Coordinates of C-alpha atoms in Angstrom, one line a residue:
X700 CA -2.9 37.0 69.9
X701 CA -2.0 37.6 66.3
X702 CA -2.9 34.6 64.5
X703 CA -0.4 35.7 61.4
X704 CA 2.7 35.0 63.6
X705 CA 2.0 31.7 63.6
X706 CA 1.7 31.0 59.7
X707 CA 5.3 32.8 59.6
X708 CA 7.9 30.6 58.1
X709 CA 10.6 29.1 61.2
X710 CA 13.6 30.8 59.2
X711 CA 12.3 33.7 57.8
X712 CA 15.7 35.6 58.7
X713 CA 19.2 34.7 57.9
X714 CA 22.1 35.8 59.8
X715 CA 25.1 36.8 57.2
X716 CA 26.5 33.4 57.8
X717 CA 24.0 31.5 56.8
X718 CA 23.1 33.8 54.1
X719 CA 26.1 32.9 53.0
X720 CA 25.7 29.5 52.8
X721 CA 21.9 30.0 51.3
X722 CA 23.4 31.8 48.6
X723 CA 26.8 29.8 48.2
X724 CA 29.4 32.7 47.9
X725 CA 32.1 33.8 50.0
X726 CA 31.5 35.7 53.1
X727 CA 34.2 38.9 51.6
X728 CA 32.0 38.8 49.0
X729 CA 28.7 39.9 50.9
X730 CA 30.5 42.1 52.8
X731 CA 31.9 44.0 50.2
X732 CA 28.4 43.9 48.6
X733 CA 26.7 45.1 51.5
X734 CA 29.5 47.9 52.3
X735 CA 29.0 49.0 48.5
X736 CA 25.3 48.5 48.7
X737 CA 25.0 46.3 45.6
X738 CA 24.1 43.0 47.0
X739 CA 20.3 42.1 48.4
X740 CA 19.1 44.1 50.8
X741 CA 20.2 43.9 54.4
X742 CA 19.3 45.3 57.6
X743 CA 20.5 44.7 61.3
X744 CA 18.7 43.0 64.3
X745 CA 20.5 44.4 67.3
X746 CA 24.3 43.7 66.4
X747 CA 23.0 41.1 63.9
X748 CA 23.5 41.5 60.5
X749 CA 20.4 39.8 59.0
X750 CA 19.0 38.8 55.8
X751 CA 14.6 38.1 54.5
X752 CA 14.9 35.0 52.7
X753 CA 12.3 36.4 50.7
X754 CA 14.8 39.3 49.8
X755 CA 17.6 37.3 49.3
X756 CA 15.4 35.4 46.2
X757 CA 14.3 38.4 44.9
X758 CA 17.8 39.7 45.0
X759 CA 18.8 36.3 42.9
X760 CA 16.1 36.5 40.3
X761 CA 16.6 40.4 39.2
X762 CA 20.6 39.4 39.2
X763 CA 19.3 36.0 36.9
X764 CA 17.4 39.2 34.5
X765 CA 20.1 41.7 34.3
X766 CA 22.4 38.9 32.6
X767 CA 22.2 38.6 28.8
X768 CA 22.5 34.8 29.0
X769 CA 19.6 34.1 30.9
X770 CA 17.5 36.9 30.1
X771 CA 17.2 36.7 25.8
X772 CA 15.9 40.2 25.4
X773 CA 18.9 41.3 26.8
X774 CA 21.0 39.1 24.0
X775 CA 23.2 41.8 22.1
X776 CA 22.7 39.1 19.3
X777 CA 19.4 39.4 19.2
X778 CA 19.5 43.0 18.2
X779 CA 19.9 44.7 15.1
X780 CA 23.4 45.6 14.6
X781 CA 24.0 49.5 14.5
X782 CA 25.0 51.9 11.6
X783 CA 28.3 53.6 11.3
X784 CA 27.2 57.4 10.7
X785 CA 30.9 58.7 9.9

């Protein structure tokens, strides 16, 4: 038997409710998300909508990045302000 298996995590997997709750948002919210494709990555387990935990963080961090206020080299204030040409 595979030993790996056994070092796997209990909860590796969240259904979308619980997702829900791991992230603390509405359920409309992921499912729009996942209709549009923007929120973290998804996939189905029979007629189970599931999300990797591990997916789910990664999803939170890159969203943490992309905004100016916690990422300073996104800061509009920290760059150089732009010359009129006309």
């Amino acid at each position: 038997m595979d030993e790996s298996k056994n070092c796997m995590p209990e909860m590796a997997f969240l259904t979308l409710h619980k997702a829900v709750v791991y992230l603390g948002i509405s359920p409309n919210n992921l499912y729009v998300w996942r209709h549009r494709r923007q929120g973290p990555p998804s996939f189905q387990m029979g007629r189970r909508v599931m999300y990797r935990i591990s997916a789910l963080d990664e999803w939170v961090d890159r969203q943490e990045m992309a905004d100016s206020r916690s990422n300073p080299a996104l800061n509009p204030l920290n760059c150089k302000p732009l010359r009129r040409t006309s």
